[in-house]
One Martini backbone bead per residue (centre of mass of N, CA, C, O) as a GRO file, in nm:
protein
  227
    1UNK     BB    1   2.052  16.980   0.347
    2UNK     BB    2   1.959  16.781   0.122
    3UNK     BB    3   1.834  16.776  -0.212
    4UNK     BB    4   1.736  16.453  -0.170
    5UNK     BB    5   1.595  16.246  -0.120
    6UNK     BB    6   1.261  16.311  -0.122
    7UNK     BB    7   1.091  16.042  -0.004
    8UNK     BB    8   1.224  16.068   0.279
    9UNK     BB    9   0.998  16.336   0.356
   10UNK     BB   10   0.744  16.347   0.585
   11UNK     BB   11   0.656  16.650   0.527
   12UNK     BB   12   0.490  16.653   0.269
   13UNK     BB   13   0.278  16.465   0.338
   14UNK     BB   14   0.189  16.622   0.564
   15UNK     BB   15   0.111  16.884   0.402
   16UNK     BB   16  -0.124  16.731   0.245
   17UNK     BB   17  -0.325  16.668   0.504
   18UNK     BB   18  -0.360  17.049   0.582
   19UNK     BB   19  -0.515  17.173   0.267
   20UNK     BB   20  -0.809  17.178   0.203
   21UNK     BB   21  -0.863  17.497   0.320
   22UNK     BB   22  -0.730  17.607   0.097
   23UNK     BB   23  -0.864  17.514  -0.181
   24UNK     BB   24  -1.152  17.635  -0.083
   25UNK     BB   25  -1.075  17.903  -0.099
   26UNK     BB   26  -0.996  17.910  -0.397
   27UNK     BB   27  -1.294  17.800  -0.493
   28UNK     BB   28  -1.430  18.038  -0.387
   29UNK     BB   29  -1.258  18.250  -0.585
   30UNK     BB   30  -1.206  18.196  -0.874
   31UNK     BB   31  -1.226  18.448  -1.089
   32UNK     BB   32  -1.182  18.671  -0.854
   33UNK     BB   33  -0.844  18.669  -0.846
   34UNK     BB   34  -0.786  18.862  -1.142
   35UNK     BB   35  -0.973  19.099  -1.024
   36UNK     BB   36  -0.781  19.151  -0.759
   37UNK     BB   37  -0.507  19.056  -0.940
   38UNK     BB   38  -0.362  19.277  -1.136
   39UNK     BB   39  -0.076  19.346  -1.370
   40UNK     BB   40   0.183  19.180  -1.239
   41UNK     BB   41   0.484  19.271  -1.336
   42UNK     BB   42   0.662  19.053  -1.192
   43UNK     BB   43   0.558  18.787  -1.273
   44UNK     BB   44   0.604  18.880  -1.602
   45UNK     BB   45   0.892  18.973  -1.571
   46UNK     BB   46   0.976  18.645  -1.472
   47UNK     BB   47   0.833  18.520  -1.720
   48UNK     BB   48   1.035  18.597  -1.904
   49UNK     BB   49   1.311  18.504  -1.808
   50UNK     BB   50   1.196  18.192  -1.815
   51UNK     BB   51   1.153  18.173  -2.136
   52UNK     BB   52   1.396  18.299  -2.247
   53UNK     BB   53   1.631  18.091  -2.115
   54UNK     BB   54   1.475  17.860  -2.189
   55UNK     BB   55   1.456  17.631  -2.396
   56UNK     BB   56   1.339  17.528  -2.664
   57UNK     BB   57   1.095  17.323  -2.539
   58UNK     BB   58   1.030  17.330  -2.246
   59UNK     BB   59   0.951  17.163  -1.944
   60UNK     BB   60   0.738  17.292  -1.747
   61UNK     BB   61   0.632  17.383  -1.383
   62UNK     BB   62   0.323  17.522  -1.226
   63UNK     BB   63   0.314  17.582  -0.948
   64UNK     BB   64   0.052  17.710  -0.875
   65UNK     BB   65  -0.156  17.759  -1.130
   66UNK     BB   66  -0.423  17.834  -1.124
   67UNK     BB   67  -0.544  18.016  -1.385
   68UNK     BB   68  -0.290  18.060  -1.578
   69UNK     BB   69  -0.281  18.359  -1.496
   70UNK     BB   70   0.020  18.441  -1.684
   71UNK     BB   71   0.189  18.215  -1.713
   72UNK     BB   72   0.119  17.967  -1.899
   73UNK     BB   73   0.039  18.155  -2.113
   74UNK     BB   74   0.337  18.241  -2.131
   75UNK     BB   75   0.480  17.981  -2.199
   76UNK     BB   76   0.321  17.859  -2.421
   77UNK     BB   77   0.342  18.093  -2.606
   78UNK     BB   78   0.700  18.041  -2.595
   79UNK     BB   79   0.630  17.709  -2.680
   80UNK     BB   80   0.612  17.544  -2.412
   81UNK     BB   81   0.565  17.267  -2.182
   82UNK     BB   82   0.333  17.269  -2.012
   83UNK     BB   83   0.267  17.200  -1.611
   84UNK     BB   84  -0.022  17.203  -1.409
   85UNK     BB   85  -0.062  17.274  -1.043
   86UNK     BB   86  -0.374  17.237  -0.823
   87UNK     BB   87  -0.598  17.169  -0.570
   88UNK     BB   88  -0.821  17.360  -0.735
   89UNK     BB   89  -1.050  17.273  -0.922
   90UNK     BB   90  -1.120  17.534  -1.033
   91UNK     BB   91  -0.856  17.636  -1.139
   92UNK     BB   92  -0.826  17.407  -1.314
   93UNK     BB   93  -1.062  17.487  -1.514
   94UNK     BB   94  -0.959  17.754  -1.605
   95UNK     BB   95  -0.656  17.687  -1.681
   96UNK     BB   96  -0.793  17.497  -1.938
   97UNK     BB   97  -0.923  17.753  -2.088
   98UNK     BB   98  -0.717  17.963  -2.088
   99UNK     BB   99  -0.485  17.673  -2.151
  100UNK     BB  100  -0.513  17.433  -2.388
  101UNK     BB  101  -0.191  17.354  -2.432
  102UNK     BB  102  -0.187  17.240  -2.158
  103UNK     BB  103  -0.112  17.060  -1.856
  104UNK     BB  104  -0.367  16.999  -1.592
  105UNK     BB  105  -0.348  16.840  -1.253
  106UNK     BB  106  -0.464  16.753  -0.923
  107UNK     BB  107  -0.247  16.878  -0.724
  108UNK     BB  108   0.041  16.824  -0.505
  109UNK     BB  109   0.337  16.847  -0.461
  110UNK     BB  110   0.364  16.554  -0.281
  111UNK     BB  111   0.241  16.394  -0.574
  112UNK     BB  112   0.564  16.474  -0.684
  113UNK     BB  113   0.648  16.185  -0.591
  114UNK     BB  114   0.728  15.888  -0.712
  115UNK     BB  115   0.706  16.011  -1.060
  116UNK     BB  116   0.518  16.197  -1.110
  117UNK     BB  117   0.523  16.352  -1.383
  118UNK     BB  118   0.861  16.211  -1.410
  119UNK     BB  119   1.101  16.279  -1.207
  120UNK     BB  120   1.399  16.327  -1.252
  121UNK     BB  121   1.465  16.547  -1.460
  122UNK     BB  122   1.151  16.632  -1.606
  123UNK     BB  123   1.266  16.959  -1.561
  124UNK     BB  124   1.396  17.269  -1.698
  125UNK     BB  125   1.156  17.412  -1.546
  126UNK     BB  126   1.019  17.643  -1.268
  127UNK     BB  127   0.685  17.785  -1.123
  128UNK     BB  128   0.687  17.950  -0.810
  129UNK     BB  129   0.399  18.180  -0.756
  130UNK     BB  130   0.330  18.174  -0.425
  131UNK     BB  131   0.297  17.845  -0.356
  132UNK     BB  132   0.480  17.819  -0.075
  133UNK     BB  133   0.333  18.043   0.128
  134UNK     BB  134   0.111  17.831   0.167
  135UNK     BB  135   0.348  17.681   0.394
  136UNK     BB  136   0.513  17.604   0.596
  137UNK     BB  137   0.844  17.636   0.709
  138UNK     BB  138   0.924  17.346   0.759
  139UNK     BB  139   0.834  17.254   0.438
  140UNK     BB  140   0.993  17.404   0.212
  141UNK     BB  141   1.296  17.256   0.203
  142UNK     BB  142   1.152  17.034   0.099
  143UNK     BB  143   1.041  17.171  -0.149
  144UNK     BB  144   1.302  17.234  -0.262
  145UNK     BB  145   1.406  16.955  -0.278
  146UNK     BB  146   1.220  16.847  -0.509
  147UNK     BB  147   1.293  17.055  -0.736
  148UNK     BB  148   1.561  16.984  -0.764
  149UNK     BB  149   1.475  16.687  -0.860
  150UNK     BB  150   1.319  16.779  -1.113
  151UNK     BB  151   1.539  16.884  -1.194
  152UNK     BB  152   1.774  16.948  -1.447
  153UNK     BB  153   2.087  17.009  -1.473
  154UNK     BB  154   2.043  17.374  -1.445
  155UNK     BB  155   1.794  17.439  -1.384
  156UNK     BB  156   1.502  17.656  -1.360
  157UNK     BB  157   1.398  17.898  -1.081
  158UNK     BB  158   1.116  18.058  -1.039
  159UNK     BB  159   1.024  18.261  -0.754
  160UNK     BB  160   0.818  18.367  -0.485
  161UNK     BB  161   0.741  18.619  -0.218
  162UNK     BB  162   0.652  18.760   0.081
  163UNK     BB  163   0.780  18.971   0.271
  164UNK     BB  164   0.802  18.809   0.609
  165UNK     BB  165   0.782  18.748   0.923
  166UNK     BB  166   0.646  18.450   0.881
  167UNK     BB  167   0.406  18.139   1.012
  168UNK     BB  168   0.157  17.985   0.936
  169UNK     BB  169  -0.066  18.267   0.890
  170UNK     BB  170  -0.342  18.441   0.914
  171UNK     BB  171  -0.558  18.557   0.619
  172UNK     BB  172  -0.711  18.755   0.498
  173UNK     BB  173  -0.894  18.610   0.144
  174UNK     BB  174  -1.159  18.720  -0.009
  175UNK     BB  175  -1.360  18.585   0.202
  176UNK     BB  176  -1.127  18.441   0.339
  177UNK     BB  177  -0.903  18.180   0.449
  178UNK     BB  178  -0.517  18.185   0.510
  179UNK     BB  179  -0.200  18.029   0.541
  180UNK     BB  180   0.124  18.188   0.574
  181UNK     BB  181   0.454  18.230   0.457
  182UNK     BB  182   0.746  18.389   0.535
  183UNK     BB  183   1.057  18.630   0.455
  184UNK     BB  184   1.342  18.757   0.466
  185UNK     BB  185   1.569  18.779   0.230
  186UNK     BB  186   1.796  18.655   0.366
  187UNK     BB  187   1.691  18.436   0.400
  188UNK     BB  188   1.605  18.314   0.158
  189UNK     BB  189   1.837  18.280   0.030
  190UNK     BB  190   1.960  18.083   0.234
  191UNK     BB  191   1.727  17.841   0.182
  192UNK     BB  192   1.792  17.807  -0.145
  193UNK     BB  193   2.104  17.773  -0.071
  194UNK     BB  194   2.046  17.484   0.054
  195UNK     BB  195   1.873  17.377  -0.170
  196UNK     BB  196   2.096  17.402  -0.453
  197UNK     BB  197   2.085  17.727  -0.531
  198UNK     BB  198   2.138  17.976  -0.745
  199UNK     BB  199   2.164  18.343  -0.776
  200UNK     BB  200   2.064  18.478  -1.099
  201UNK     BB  201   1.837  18.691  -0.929
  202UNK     BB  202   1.665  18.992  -0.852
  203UNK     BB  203   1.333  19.131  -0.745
  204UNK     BB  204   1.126  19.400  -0.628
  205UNK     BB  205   0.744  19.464  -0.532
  206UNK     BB  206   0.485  19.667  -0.489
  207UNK     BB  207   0.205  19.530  -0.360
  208UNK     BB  208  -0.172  19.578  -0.436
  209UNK     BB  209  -0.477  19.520  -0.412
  210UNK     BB  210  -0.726  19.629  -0.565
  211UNK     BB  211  -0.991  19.535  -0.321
  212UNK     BB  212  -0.815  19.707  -0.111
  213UNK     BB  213  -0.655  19.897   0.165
  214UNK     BB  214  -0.389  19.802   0.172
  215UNK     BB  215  -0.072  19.783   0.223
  216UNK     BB  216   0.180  19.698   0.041
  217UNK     BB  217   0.367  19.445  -0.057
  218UNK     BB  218   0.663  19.257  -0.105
  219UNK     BB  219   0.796  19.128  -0.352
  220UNK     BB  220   1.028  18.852  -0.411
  221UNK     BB  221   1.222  18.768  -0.687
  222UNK     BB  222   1.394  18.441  -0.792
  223UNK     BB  223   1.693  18.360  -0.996
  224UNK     BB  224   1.712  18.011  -1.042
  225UNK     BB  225   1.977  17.735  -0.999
  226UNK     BB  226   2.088  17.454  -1.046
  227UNK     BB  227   2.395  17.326  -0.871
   0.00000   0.00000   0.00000
């Protein structure tokens, strides 16, 4: 599949009608959501990454920018010029308190095809910090190839996952539902690498919400380059 011409791709679109209940189920967890979901050395680490390897006063995108915490005002504080966008209004609202320097919008990825907050080339890194797996499978590689296109040559995509071979999967989350997918890792490289990603990083964190007794996730955190 092409990385580009995603104006083309119906899956977006589709993708933008069906999350309704996503967004929901976020607005109910409001600000529960960073004291269930502590420490995160992973993001931390890999938000710190971001930071470092990007030029001064980059323009990011925080896809599925949550509460902004800790991605975005980690980007913020290291002077970069954020842009956080989220479906959930709740989320955005507190984004707005958390990260008062950055610019955050209520929106969906397909919201930013044709140009919306700036269109190819118009952002030097992305953070996608769980917010793919969101997606049906069928809809990822549309999603990663919007990314690459928002992206200027050479940018920059910190993207995260938890390895799972699952598929738009209903999954208890803090007493709501939330439909998620996953990947095995070496699927996930394949994946980033058909929409015209390098792989110039890796890591792995097994990780466990503070407020339930499930064994913990594998998360993936993979740092890419557009090539």
């Amino acid at each position: 599949m092409s990385a580009t011409h995603y104006d083309d791709y119906e899956g977006l679109h589709r993708l933008a009608l069906d999350r309704a209940g996503q967004a929901e189920a976020f607005d109910a967890i409001g600000d529960r959501y960073d004291d269930a979901f502590p420490h995160k050395e992973g993001q931390l680490a890999s938000g710190t990454w971001l930071a470092d390897t990007l030029p001064a006063g980059s323009r990011v995108l925080d896809l599925g920018c949550g509460t902004g915490l800790p991605t975005a005002r980690q980007l913020s504080d290291a002077g970069h010029r954020v842009v956080g966008i989220d479906l959930s209004p709740s989320m955005i609202a507190l984004a707005r308190a958390n990260v008062p320097d950055a610019a955050f919008h209520r929106l969906d990825i397909a919201d930013l095809r044709g140009g919306r907050l700036g269109g190819p080339g118009s952002f030097d890194g992305v953070a996608a910090y769980f917010s793919l797996l969101m997606l049906p499978r069928a809809e990822i590689p549309y999603a990663l190839a919007l990314l690459h296109d928002l992206l200027r040559p050479e940018g920059l995509l910190a993207l995260s996952m938890v390895e799972a071979d699952v598929d738009d999967f209903t999954i208890p989350f803090l007493g709501n539902s939330i439909r998620v997918s996953g990947y095995l890792r070496d699927d996930l490289r394949r994946v980033v690498h058909d929409a015209g990603f390098d792989v110039v990083g890796e890591d792995a964190y097994a990780y466990a919400p503070s407020s339930t007794d499930v064994p913990p996730e594998i998360q993936l955190f993979l740092h890419l380059r557009r090539a």
